[in-house]
CSV table of C-alpha atoms in Angstrom, one decimal:
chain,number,residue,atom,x,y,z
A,1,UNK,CA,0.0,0.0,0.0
A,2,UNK,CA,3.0,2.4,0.1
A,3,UNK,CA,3.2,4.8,-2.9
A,4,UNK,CA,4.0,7.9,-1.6
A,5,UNK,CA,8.0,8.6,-2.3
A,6,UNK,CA,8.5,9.4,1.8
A,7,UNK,CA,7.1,5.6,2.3
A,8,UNK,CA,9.4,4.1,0.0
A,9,UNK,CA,12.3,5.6,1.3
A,10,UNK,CA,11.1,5.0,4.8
A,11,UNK,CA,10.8,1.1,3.7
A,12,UNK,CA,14.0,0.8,2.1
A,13,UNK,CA,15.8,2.7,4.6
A,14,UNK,CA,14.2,0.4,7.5
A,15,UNK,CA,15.7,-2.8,6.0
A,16,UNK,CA,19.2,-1.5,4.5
A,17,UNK,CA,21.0,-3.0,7.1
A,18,UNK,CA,19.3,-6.5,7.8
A,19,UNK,CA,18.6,-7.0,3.7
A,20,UNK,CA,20.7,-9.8,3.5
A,21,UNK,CA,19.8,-11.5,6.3
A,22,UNK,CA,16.2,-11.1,5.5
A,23,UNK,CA,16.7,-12.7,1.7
A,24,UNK,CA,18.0,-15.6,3.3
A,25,UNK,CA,15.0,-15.8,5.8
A,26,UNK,CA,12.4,-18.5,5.3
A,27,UNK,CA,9.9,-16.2,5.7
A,28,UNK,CA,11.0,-12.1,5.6
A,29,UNK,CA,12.3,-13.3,2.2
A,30,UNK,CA,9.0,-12.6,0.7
A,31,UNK,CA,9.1,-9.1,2.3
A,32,UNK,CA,11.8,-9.0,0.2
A,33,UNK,CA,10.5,-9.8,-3.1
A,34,UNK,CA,7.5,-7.8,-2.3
A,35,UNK,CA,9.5,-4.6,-2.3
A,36,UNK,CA,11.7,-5.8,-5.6
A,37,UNK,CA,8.1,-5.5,-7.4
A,38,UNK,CA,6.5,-2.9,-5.4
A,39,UNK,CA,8.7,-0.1,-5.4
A,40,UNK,CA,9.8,0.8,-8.8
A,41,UNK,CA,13.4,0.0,-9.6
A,42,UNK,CA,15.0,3.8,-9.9
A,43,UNK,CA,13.6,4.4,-5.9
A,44,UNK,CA,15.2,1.4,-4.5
A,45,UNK,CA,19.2,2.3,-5.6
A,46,UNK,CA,20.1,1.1,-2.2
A,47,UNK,CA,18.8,-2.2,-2.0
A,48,UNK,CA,19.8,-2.6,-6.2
A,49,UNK,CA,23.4,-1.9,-4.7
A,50,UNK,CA,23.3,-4.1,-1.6
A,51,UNK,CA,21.7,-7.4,-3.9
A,52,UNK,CA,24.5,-6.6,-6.4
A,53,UNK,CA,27.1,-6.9,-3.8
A,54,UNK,CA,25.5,-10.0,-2.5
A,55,UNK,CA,25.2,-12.0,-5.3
A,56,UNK,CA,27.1,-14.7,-4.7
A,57,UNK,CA,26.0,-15.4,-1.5
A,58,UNK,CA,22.2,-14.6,-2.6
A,59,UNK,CA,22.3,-17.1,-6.2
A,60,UNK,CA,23.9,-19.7,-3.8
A,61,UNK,CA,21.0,-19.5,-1.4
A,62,UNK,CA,17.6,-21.6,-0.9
A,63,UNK,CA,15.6,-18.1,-0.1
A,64,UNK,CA,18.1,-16.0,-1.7
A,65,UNK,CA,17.6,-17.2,-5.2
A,66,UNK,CA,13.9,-16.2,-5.1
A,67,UNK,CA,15.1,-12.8,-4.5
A,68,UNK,CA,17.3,-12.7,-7.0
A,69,UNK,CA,15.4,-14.0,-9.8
A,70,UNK,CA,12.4,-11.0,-8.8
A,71,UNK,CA,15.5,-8.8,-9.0
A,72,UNK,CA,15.9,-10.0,-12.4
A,73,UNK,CA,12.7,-9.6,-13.5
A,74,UNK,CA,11.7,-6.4,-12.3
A,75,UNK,CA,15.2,-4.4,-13.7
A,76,UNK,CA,15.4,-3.1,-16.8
A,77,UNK,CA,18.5,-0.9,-16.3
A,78,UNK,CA,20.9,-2.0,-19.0
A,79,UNK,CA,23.9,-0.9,-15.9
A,80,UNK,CA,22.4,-3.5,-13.5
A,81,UNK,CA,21.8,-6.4,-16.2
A,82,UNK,CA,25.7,-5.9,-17.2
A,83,UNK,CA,26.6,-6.3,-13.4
A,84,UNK,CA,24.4,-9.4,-13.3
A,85,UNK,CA,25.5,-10.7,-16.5
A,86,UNK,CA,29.3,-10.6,-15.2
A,87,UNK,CA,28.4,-12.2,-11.9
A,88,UNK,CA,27.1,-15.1,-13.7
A,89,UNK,CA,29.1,-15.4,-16.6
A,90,UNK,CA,32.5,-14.9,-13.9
A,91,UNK,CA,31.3,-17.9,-11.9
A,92,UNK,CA,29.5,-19.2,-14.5
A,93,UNK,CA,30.6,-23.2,-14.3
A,94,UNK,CA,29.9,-22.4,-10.5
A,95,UNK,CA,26.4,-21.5,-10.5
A,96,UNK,CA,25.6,-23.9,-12.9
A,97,UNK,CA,26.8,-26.4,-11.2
A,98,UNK,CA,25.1,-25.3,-7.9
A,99,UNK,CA,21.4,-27.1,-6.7
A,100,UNK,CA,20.6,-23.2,-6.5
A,101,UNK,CA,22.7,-21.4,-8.7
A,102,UNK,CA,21.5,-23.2,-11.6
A,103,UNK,CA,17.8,-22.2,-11.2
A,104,UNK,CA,19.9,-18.3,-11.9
A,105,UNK,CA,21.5,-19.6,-15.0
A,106,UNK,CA,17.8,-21.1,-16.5
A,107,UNK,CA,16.2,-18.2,-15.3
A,108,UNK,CA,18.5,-15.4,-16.9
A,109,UNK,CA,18.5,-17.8,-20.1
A,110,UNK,CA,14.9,-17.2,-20.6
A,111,UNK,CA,14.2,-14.4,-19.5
A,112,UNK,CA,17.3,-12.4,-20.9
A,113,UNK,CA,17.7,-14.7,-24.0
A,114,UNK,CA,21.0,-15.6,-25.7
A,115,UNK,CA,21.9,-12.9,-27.5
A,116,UNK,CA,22.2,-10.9,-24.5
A,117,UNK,CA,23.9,-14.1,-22.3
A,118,UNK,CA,26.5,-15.1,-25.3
A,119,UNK,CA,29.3,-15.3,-22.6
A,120,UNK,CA,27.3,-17.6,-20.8
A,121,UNK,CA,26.0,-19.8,-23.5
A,122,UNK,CA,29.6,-19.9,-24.5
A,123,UNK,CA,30.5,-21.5,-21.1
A,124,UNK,CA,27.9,-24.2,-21.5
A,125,UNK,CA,28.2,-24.5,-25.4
A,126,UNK,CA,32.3,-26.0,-24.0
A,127,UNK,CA,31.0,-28.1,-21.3
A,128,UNK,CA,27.7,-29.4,-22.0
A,129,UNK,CA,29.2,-33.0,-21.9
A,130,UNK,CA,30.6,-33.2,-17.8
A,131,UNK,CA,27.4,-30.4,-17.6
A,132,UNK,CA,24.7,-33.0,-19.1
A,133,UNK,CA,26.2,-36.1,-16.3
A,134,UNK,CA,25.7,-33.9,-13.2
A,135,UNK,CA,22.8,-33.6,-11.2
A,136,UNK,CA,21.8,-29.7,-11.4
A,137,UNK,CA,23.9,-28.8,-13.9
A,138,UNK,CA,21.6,-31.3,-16.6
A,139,UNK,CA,19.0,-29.1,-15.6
A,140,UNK,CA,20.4,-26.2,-17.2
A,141,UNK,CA,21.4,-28.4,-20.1
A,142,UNK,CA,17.7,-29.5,-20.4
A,143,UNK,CA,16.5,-25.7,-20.2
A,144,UNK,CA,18.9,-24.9,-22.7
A,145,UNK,CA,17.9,-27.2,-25.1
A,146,UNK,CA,14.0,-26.4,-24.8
A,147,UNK,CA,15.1,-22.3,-25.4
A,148,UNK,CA,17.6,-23.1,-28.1
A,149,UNK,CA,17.4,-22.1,-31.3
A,150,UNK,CA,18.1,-24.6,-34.1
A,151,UNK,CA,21.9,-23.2,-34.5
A,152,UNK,CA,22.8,-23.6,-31.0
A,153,UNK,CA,20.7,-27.0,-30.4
A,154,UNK,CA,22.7,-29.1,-33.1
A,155,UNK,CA,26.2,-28.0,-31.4
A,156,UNK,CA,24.7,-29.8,-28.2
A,157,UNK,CA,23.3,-32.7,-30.8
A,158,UNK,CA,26.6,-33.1,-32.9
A,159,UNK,CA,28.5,-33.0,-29.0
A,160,UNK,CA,26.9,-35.4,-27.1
A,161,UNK,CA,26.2,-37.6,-30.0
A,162,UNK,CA,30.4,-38.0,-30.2
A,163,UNK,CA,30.9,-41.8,-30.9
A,164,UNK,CA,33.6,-41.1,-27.8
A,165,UNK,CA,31.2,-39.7,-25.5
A,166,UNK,CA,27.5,-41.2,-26.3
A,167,UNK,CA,28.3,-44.6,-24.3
A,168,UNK,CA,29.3,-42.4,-21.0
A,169,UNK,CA,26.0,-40.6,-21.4
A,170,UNK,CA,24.0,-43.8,-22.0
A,171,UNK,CA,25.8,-45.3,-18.8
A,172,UNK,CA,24.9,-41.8,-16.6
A,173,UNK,CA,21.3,-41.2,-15.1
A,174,UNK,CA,21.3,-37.6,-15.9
A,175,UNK,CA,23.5,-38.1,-19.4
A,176,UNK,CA,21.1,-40.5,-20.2
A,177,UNK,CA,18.1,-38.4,-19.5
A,178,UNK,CA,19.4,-35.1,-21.5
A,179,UNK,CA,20.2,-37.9,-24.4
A,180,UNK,CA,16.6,-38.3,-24.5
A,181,UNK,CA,15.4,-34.8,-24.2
A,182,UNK,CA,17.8,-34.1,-27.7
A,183,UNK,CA,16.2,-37.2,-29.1
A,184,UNK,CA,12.8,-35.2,-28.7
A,185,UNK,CA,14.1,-32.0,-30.1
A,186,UNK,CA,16.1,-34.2,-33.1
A,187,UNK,CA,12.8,-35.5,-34.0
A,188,UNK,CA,11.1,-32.0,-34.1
A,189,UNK,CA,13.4,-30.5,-36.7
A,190,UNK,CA,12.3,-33.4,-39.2
C-alpha cells in the first residue's frame, strides 16, 4: 500500500541493514521480493546496490535465489543487467553447477535470451558433456535445449552424440536423461 516517495524511502531505509539476512529468511524473504516489485526499480538504488554486492552469496541460497530471480525480472537498467550478466558469466561453471545457482542460470536464459547471455551460452556450449552427467547442472542443459534455437541446439546434438562420448551418457542417469530430451528435439526439426 505504500506509494507515496517518503514511504518508499522510509521502507528501504528500515531494512538496509538487515537486507541480507532477510533474503535468506524463510519467511521475511518474501518481504523482500515484495518490495523488488512494489517499489519501482529507480527508488530502490540502495537495496539494487546491496543485492549486487551479494550475489554470490544470494544465487547460492535456498531463499536468496527467489530474491534474485524477482531482482531479475523487475530491472530493466541495461547498468544492473551488465553487473548481473558478469556475476554469472565470472562464476559461470559455479552456478551452474550449484542445486541453487542453476535455477539463476535457467532463469537469466529465458528471460534475458541468448543474445544478451552469449558469454554464458559460451560457457555451457564448451561443457555441455561433464554439464549433461551432473545432477543440477543437466538441468540447465535440459533448459537450454527447450530455449535453443536450431543453430545452437545441433552444437549440443553433434556433442553429445560424439561416438567417444555417447556410451558415457547412456551409462549416466542424468546423461542419459538429456540424451533423451535431444532425441525429442532431433525428431522436431524433421
Amino acid at each position: 500500500m505504500a506509494n507515496l516517495p517518503e514511504e518508499e524511502s522510509f521502507i528501504i531505509n528500515s531494512i538496509k541493514y538487515d537486507c541480507i539476512s532477510m533474503c535468506m529468511d524463510n519467511n521475511a524473504t518474501h518481504v523482500i521480493q515484495r518490495i523488488i516489485l512494489c517499489i519501482d526499480e529507480t527508488k530502490r538504488q540502495t537495496l539494487n546496490m546491496i543485492l549486487l554486492n551479494n550475489l554470490k552469496i544470494l544465487i547460492t541460497d535456498c531463499n536468496g535465489i527467489c530474491v534474485i530471480k524477482k531482482f531479475i525480472n523487475s530491472n530493466k537498467s541495461e547498468v544492473i543487467k551488465k553487473k548481473i550478466l558478469e556475476e554469472l558469466t565470472f562464476n559461470g561453471l559455479e552456478y551452474i553447477q550449484s542445486p541453487f545457482g542453476n535455477y539463476a542460470v535457467q532463469h537469466i536464459l529465458q528471460e534475458w535470451g541468448f543474445d544478451t547471455c552469449y558469454e554464458l551460452v559460451d560457457i555451457i556450449l564448451k561443457n555441455v558433456y561433464s554439464l549433461s552427467m551432473q545432477k543440477f547442472s543437466s538441468n540447465v542443459i535440459e533448459k537450454f535445449l527447450e530455449l535453443a534455437d536450431t543453430k545452437n541446439r545441433n552444437i549440443i546434438i553433434r556433442e553429445l552424440y560424439n561416438p567417444g562420448k555417447i556410451l558415457g551418457l547412456l551409462k549416466n542417469k542424468y546423461g542419459n536423461i538429456i540424451l533423451h530430451k535431444t532425441l525429442f528435439y532431433f525428431r522436431a526439426r524433421k
